[in-house]
XYZ file of C-alpha atoms in Angstrom:
468
model
C -15.673 1.143 26.821
C -16.723 2.867 30.067
C -20.505 2.729 29.811
C -21.042 4.695 33.060
C -19.480 7.776 31.453
C -21.817 7.622 28.428
C -25.016 9.672 28.231
C -27.938 8.492 26.100
C -31.011 10.582 25.297
C -34.189 8.456 24.913
C -36.985 10.182 22.982
C -40.489 8.667 22.754
C -43.965 10.114 23.283
C -45.125 6.717 24.643
C -44.202 6.744 28.319
C -44.122 2.969 28.789
C -41.914 2.354 25.751
C -39.632 5.193 26.784
C -39.380 3.656 30.241
C -38.444 0.252 28.776
C -35.581 1.775 26.791
C -34.403 3.776 29.798
C -34.528 0.846 32.216
C -32.582 -1.404 29.885
C -29.880 1.159 29.165
C -29.635 2.127 32.840
C -29.253 -1.530 33.782
C -26.234 -1.720 31.482
C -24.606 1.282 33.154
C -25.534 4.124 30.816
C -26.705 7.508 32.078
C -30.107 8.029 30.429
C -31.979 11.300 29.865
C -35.610 11.322 28.742
C -37.736 13.416 26.408
C -41.444 12.932 25.596
C -41.240 14.777 22.262
C -38.789 16.047 19.676
C -39.202 19.617 20.951
C -38.491 18.530 24.514
C -35.421 16.630 23.317
C -34.052 19.808 21.742
C -34.744 21.722 24.965
C -32.928 19.073 27.016
C -29.911 19.228 24.729
C -29.843 23.039 24.843
C -29.474 22.914 28.649
C -26.645 20.394 28.683
C -23.028 21.503 28.993
C -22.069 18.887 26.407
C -24.332 16.968 23.987
C -25.321 13.346 24.714
C -23.141 10.575 23.341
C -26.055 8.866 21.579
C -29.750 9.446 20.811
C -32.404 6.719 20.660
C -35.619 8.151 19.224
C -39.022 6.871 18.228
C -39.873 7.638 14.639
C -43.619 8.331 14.906
C -44.336 11.259 17.248
C -46.827 14.168 17.129
C -45.812 17.596 15.821
C -42.215 16.776 14.941
C -41.432 13.145 14.073
C -38.147 11.292 14.448
C -36.869 12.288 11.001
C -37.597 15.952 11.743
C -35.641 15.628 15.000
C -32.807 13.914 13.156
C -32.572 16.769 10.654
C -32.433 19.342 13.467
C -29.814 17.322 15.341
C -27.622 16.876 12.285
C -27.498 20.636 11.662
C -26.107 21.346 15.111
C -24.386 18.054 15.960
C -23.350 16.202 12.755
C -21.563 13.357 14.508
C -23.838 12.238 17.365
C -24.888 8.600 16.780
C -28.657 8.432 16.173
C -30.721 5.212 16.422
C -34.285 5.266 15.108
C -37.044 3.078 16.615
C -39.841 2.076 14.264
C -42.774 -0.308 13.984
C -43.113 -3.130 11.459
C -45.338 -0.976 9.249
C -42.839 1.878 9.010
C -39.689 0.130 7.848
C -39.645 2.137 4.616
C -39.583 5.346 6.646
C -36.814 3.924 8.817
C -34.750 3.232 5.706
C -35.467 6.792 4.587
C -34.136 8.002 7.936
C -30.837 6.274 7.169
C -30.520 8.480 4.104
C -31.067 11.495 6.341
C -28.107 10.470 8.498
C -29.397 7.968 11.065
C -26.733 5.459 12.096
C -29.107 2.524 12.551
C -32.719 1.579 13.233
C -34.482 -1.010 15.384
C -37.935 -2.515 14.938
C -40.326 -2.504 17.893
C -40.676 -4.372 20.141
C -36.943 -4.100 20.650
C -35.167 -7.088 22.145
C -32.592 -6.487 24.888
C -29.669 -8.112 23.094
C -30.424 -6.311 19.840
C -30.656 -2.937 21.572
C -27.429 -3.429 23.483
C -25.488 -4.585 20.429
C -26.749 -1.687 18.321
C -25.923 0.924 20.959
C -22.452 -0.512 21.504
C -21.769 -0.775 17.789
C -22.832 2.812 17.067
C -20.763 4.144 19.954
C -17.735 2.116 18.853
C -17.964 3.314 15.254
C -18.390 6.879 16.480
C -15.330 6.575 18.719
C -13.205 5.083 15.933
C -14.391 7.792 13.551
C -13.391 10.518 16.026
C -10.011 8.874 16.654
C -9.411 8.606 12.934
C -10.351 12.250 12.356
C -8.125 13.374 15.237
C -5.255 11.305 13.900
C -5.707 12.631 10.363
C -5.889 16.217 11.665
C -2.707 15.615 13.650
C -0.888 14.184 10.648
C -2.188 16.954 8.419
C -0.960 19.626 10.835
C 2.376 17.877 11.254
C 2.975 16.382 7.827
C 0.127 17.200 5.476
C -0.620 13.457 5.077
C -4.399 13.314 5.503
C -4.917 10.076 3.561
C -2.549 7.902 5.589
C -4.632 6.036 8.176
C -2.511 4.494 10.923
C -1.884 4.316 14.646
C 1.024 1.879 14.402
C 4.327 2.773 16.015
C 6.084 1.118 13.085
C 4.713 3.827 10.796
C 6.124 6.648 12.908
C 9.633 6.551 11.420
C 8.453 6.431 7.766
C 6.107 9.351 8.435
C 8.849 11.405 10.063
C 11.260 10.662 7.224
C 8.636 11.567 4.624
C 7.882 14.841 6.415
C 11.553 15.820 6.362
C 11.866 14.802 2.697
C 8.989 17.152 1.829
C 11.064 20.061 3.128
C 13.729 19.450 0.445
C 11.848 19.353 -2.906
C 14.895 18.559 -5.076
C 16.145 15.521 -3.137
C 15.557 12.072 -4.691
C 13.641 9.659 -2.457
C 13.428 5.874 -2.572
C 10.394 4.167 -1.030
C 10.735 0.447 -0.361
C 7.947 -1.937 0.579
C 5.932 -4.930 -0.511
C 3.169 -4.519 -3.073
C 0.161 -2.773 -1.571
C 1.916 -1.138 1.400
C 1.151 2.394 0.202
C 4.293 3.496 -1.619
C 2.386 5.694 -4.082
C 0.293 7.124 -1.234
C 3.498 8.181 0.544
C 4.908 9.613 -2.667
C 1.774 11.709 -3.196
C 1.885 12.857 0.423
C 5.503 13.993 0.060
C 4.589 15.799 -3.154
C 1.605 17.519 -1.527
C 3.507 18.522 1.610
C 6.248 19.994 -0.595
C 3.744 22.609 -1.780
C 3.866 21.466 -5.403
C 0.739 21.743 -7.586
C -1.363 18.584 -7.440
C -1.353 18.343 -11.238
C 2.441 18.098 -11.265
C 2.496 14.633 -9.694
C 3.171 12.119 -12.471
C 3.604 8.376 -12.075
C 5.228 5.852 -14.399
C 5.137 2.086 -13.876
C 8.492 0.914 -15.217
C 7.280 -2.685 -15.464
C 3.906 -2.009 -17.042
C 5.202 -0.642 -20.345
C 7.003 -2.648 -23.050
C 10.760 -2.020 -23.027
C 10.743 -0.480 -26.501
C 8.251 2.218 -25.496
C 9.527 3.026 -22.008
C 12.160 5.543 -23.139
C 9.561 7.474 -25.128
C 7.156 7.391 -22.171
C 9.863 8.745 -19.915
C 11.446 11.427 -22.094
C 8.939 11.964 -24.912
C 9.759 11.968 -28.633
C 9.780 14.244 -31.651
C 7.795 13.693 -34.826
C 9.320 10.998 -37.014
C 11.563 9.610 -34.281
C 10.340 6.091 -35.032
C 7.607 4.300 -36.953
C 4.253 5.533 -35.687
C 5.616 8.778 -34.197
C 3.252 10.982 -36.218
C 3.528 13.954 -33.871
C 5.739 15.269 -31.104
C 4.921 13.943 -27.656
C 5.825 15.136 -24.196
C 7.142 12.493 -21.799
C 6.631 12.027 -18.077
C 9.620 14.212 -17.217
C 8.071 17.096 -19.120
C 4.644 16.653 -17.532
C 6.200 16.546 -14.046
C 8.304 19.684 -14.409
C 8.595 21.583 -11.114
C 6.728 18.704 -9.508
C 7.277 15.024 -8.734
C 7.944 12.040 -10.992
C 7.236 8.686 -9.355
C 9.174 5.842 -10.983
C 7.238 2.846 -9.699
C 8.873 -0.597 -9.808
C 12.177 0.984 -10.819
C 13.863 -2.372 -10.247
C 12.212 -3.577 -13.479
C 13.616 -0.749 -15.598
C 15.641 -2.143 -18.551
C 19.381 -2.029 -17.845
C 20.196 0.011 -20.965
C 17.690 2.710 -19.951
C 19.141 2.962 -16.447
C 22.269 4.701 -17.761
C 20.120 7.360 -19.457
C 18.164 7.946 -16.259
C 21.427 8.284 -14.320
C 22.636 10.915 -16.777
C 19.406 12.880 -16.319
C 19.781 12.801 -12.538
C 23.375 13.979 -12.784
C 22.997 16.656 -15.451
C 19.401 17.690 -14.675
C 18.579 17.574 -18.386
C 17.298 15.051 -20.934
C 16.702 14.720 -24.664
C 13.539 13.559 -26.350
C 13.809 10.430 -28.459
C 14.947 11.520 -31.946
C 16.270 14.900 -30.752
C 19.648 16.220 -29.579
C 18.194 19.343 -27.989
C 18.520 19.240 -24.157
C 15.440 19.901 -22.022
C 15.698 20.931 -18.370
C 14.695 18.183 -15.930
C 13.558 19.894 -12.755
C 11.179 17.291 -11.328
C 11.881 15.549 -8.048
C 12.403 11.803 -8.553
C 10.742 9.388 -6.150
C 11.657 5.774 -6.859
C 9.409 3.027 -5.497
C 9.987 -0.698 -5.556
C 9.124 -3.966 -3.857
C 12.409 -5.461 -5.047
C 15.727 -5.687 -3.211
C 17.775 -3.252 -5.292
C 21.032 -4.187 -3.564
C 20.465 -7.819 -4.548
C 19.743 -6.730 -8.132
C 23.012 -4.769 -8.131
C 24.933 -7.889 -7.039
C 23.191 -9.873 -9.794
C 24.245 -7.268 -12.372
C 20.641 -6.306 -13.194
C 20.655 -2.828 -11.666
C 23.393 -0.216 -11.999
C 25.287 0.384 -8.780
C 25.847 4.068 -9.532
C 22.092 4.561 -10.175
C 21.277 2.669 -6.991
C 23.380 5.044 -4.898
C 21.824 8.008 -6.683
C 18.178 7.059 -6.123
C 18.822 5.545 -2.686
C 20.144 8.784 -1.219
C 17.095 9.038 1.071
C 15.431 5.625 1.644
C 12.056 5.130 3.336
C 10.952 1.584 4.217
C 7.248 0.820 4.695
C 6.297 -2.150 6.917
C 3.880 -4.803 5.607
C 0.383 -4.881 7.068
C 1.074 -8.145 8.935
C 3.628 -6.207 11.015
C 1.178 -3.424 11.912
C -1.902 -5.437 12.840
C -3.116 -2.724 15.184
C -4.055 -0.810 12.011
C -6.302 -3.530 10.582
C -9.447 -2.568 12.534
C -8.855 1.141 11.893
C -8.340 0.592 8.173
C -11.310 -1.786 7.918
C -13.658 0.771 9.496
C -12.184 3.500 7.296
C -12.812 1.483 4.123
C -16.303 0.435 5.260
C -17.251 4.078 5.743
C -15.734 4.991 2.376
C -17.365 2.237 0.327
C -20.794 2.257 1.937
C -21.048 5.937 1.035
C -19.762 5.216 -2.467
C -22.092 2.241 -2.977
C -25.081 3.917 -1.277
C -25.517 1.015 1.140
C -26.172 1.086 4.860
C -23.682 -1.351 6.341
C -23.700 -0.844 10.137
C -20.218 -2.242 10.672
C -18.291 -5.461 10.905
C -18.976 -8.470 13.105
C -16.463 -9.654 15.689
C -16.034 -12.940 13.798
C -15.217 -11.096 10.578
C -12.839 -8.741 12.369
C -11.069 -11.699 13.943
C -10.678 -13.225 10.480
C -9.135 -9.970 9.238
C -6.685 -9.948 12.152
C -5.658 -13.577 11.592
C -5.169 -13.244 7.837
C -1.582 -12.715 6.630
C -2.417 -10.009 3.993
C 0.179 -10.852 1.331
C -1.325 -7.994 -0.714
C -1.149 -5.641 2.298
C -3.396 -2.552 2.559
C -4.436 -2.761 -1.091
C -5.718 -6.299 -0.554
C -7.599 -5.229 2.593
C -9.171 -2.346 0.676
C -10.288 -4.666 -2.130
C -11.582 -7.200 0.408
C -13.751 -4.595 2.167
C -15.043 -3.174 -1.114
C -16.048 -6.662 -2.243
C -17.754 -7.291 1.118
C -19.783 -4.079 0.816
C -20.886 -4.958 -2.729
C -22.233 -8.398 -1.759
C -23.676 -7.145 1.530
C -27.424 -6.576 1.917
C -27.348 -3.875 4.584
C -26.174 -6.018 7.479
C -23.052 -6.467 9.543
C -20.096 -7.644 7.496
C -19.722 -11.344 8.253
C -16.867 -13.780 7.449
C -18.616 -15.084 4.334
C -18.767 -11.541 2.918
C -14.977 -11.253 3.079
C -14.371 -14.261 0.817
C -10.841 -14.757 2.122
C -9.119 -18.016 1.240
C -8.565 -20.077 4.405
C -5.225 -21.411 3.148
C -3.738 -17.880 2.876
C -2.213 -17.912 6.365
C 0.856 -16.329 7.877
C 2.612 -19.668 7.841
C 2.002 -20.164 4.133
C 3.126 -16.615 3.364
C 6.395 -17.221 5.176
C 6.870 -20.510 3.365
C 6.447 -18.757 0.017
C 9.034 -16.171 1.000
C 11.576 -18.949 1.399
C 11.353 -19.457 -2.369
C 10.373 -22.346 -4.630
C 13.255 -24.660 -5.348
C 13.933 -28.244 -6.346
C 13.589 -30.949 -3.724
C 15.971 -33.860 -3.135
C 14.790 -35.474 -6.359
C 15.379 -32.301 -8.328
C 11.645 -31.560 -8.736
C 9.655 -28.415 -7.991
C 6.238 -28.939 -6.428
C 3.493 -26.346 -6.052
C 0.310 -27.165 -4.158
C -2.809 -25.382 -5.404
C -6.178 -25.764 -3.664
C -9.438 -24.953 -5.484
C -13.118 -25.042 -4.835
C -14.502 -27.363 -7.557
C -16.763 -24.557 -8.745
C -13.759 -22.284 -9.365
C -11.492 -24.876 -10.999
C -10.404 -24.050 -14.548
C -7.274 -23.725 -16.671
C -7.280 -19.947 -16.200
C -7.566 -20.410 -12.435
C -4.604 -22.821 -12.422
C -2.470 -20.410 -14.463
C -3.385 -17.418 -12.268
C -2.748 -19.364 -9.062
C 0.613 -20.641 -10.343
C 1.697 -17.139 -11.347
C 0.647 -15.810 -7.957
C 2.460 -18.538 -6.022
C 5.701 -18.116 -7.952
C 5.476 -14.317 -7.646
C 5.120 -14.638 -3.858
C 8.089 -17.001 -3.715
C 10.193 -14.362 -5.492
C 9.266 -11.601 -3.045
C 6.810 -10.054 -5.538
C 9.674 -9.356 -7.933
C 8.067 -9.837 -11.335
C 11.370 -9.937 -13.193
C 12.632 -12.813 -11.033
C 9.321 -14.667 -11.258
C 9.228 -14.268 -15.040
C 12.794 -15.568 -15.313
C 11.912 -18.574 -13.169
C 8.866 -19.355 -15.331
C 10.744 -18.611 -18.565
C 8.113 -16.103 -19.716
C 7.831 -12.345 -20.210
C 7.059 -10.384 -17.053
C 4.196 -8.721 -18.942
C 2.147 -11.869 -18.332
C 1.599 -10.687 -14.756
C -0.001 -7.475 -16.034
C -2.046 -9.138 -18.753
C -3.559 -11.466 -16.153
C -3.702 -8.757 -13.455
C -1.583 -10.794 -11.026
C -0.198 -8.625 -8.216
């Protein structure tokens, strides 16, 4: 950060305290403007060609106090970082100023290191926020994908492919990627950019519904079609008409149902369960999966003709460990989102915590990062996010993730070994079962069908125990 190019406005009716702030900031290379009152600060800003990059203001001042100045500033300049200075007896008012939009506050007498860190942190968060807004505006103008936060070059091709897919609303799309990489987010973005009504986006998790009910969920049923069918019901195809139907985890769709889906894609019509009356199927199909469909075809578990049909336009999303330049951007984005949602003032993330985020392998990708930040905000008490707030397991490293990808298999003695590490306080039978399910699922590339076959159980166990 080029501190010499940054202008700070110091506002304080106490000349000596104002001088201390100015001398410290000037020593660090900032250009500092002064104001002895809130009114004078507004006059100074009115004469500037461009507003200051940051404002440091005393809270207690005659006529108009710091909160009054903050309110005036926020009306004209919503995004200028604002740091409030307060005495020990006015901390409650300083906290109130945070609710009015202050970015941080410092208690007098302010220590040099604390002042410098706060100024740098506020400027950094402001810069990242502007970059994120500019990037989202760019993507929205170009693609209509406002919710996709990235600066990674590896995301450029998927974004370009998705933008072109949005121009052809009838074309099936297949989105491939590990769990948590944002497949549904891309599907929604394609749907939105296609100009379809938001309400016409319908998702169906092919692995989260028992096989016997999946056909009814997909196509609907008529009254009396089976035991318990007391009334006619519209399926996902009907709800998504003239819109988009996302078939998530399509690799887990039962083989016998795949032929019916293929027929719908070919004939653009379907029949409700218990009926022979055709219904027009005019929804775009977006298939999403973390499985290797080609491998499933070779194993005889996925129809080759359906594979070629849904794979007409593939989009591959990279895992988060391959786009590490996005970790800091995403972390700041989620911190801003969850501190507003939780009503907590969390000034940012410490360098140690950010380094931990960068070093972590993120087997759960962006979804795991999102959950990690949300958890950190919940346990945080209005301070910088520190490593202990993240609660990341130290053994979840890149090396271990790669080892899991190689698969679990018998050793020379014909035995399978799985190492599980627990804190004694967390050790329990449920913890052992969950950890075993998670380790086997990782070893199978997050393919629940393969993992269930290996464990000789139903794949629904992963959903019952919320293992992802």
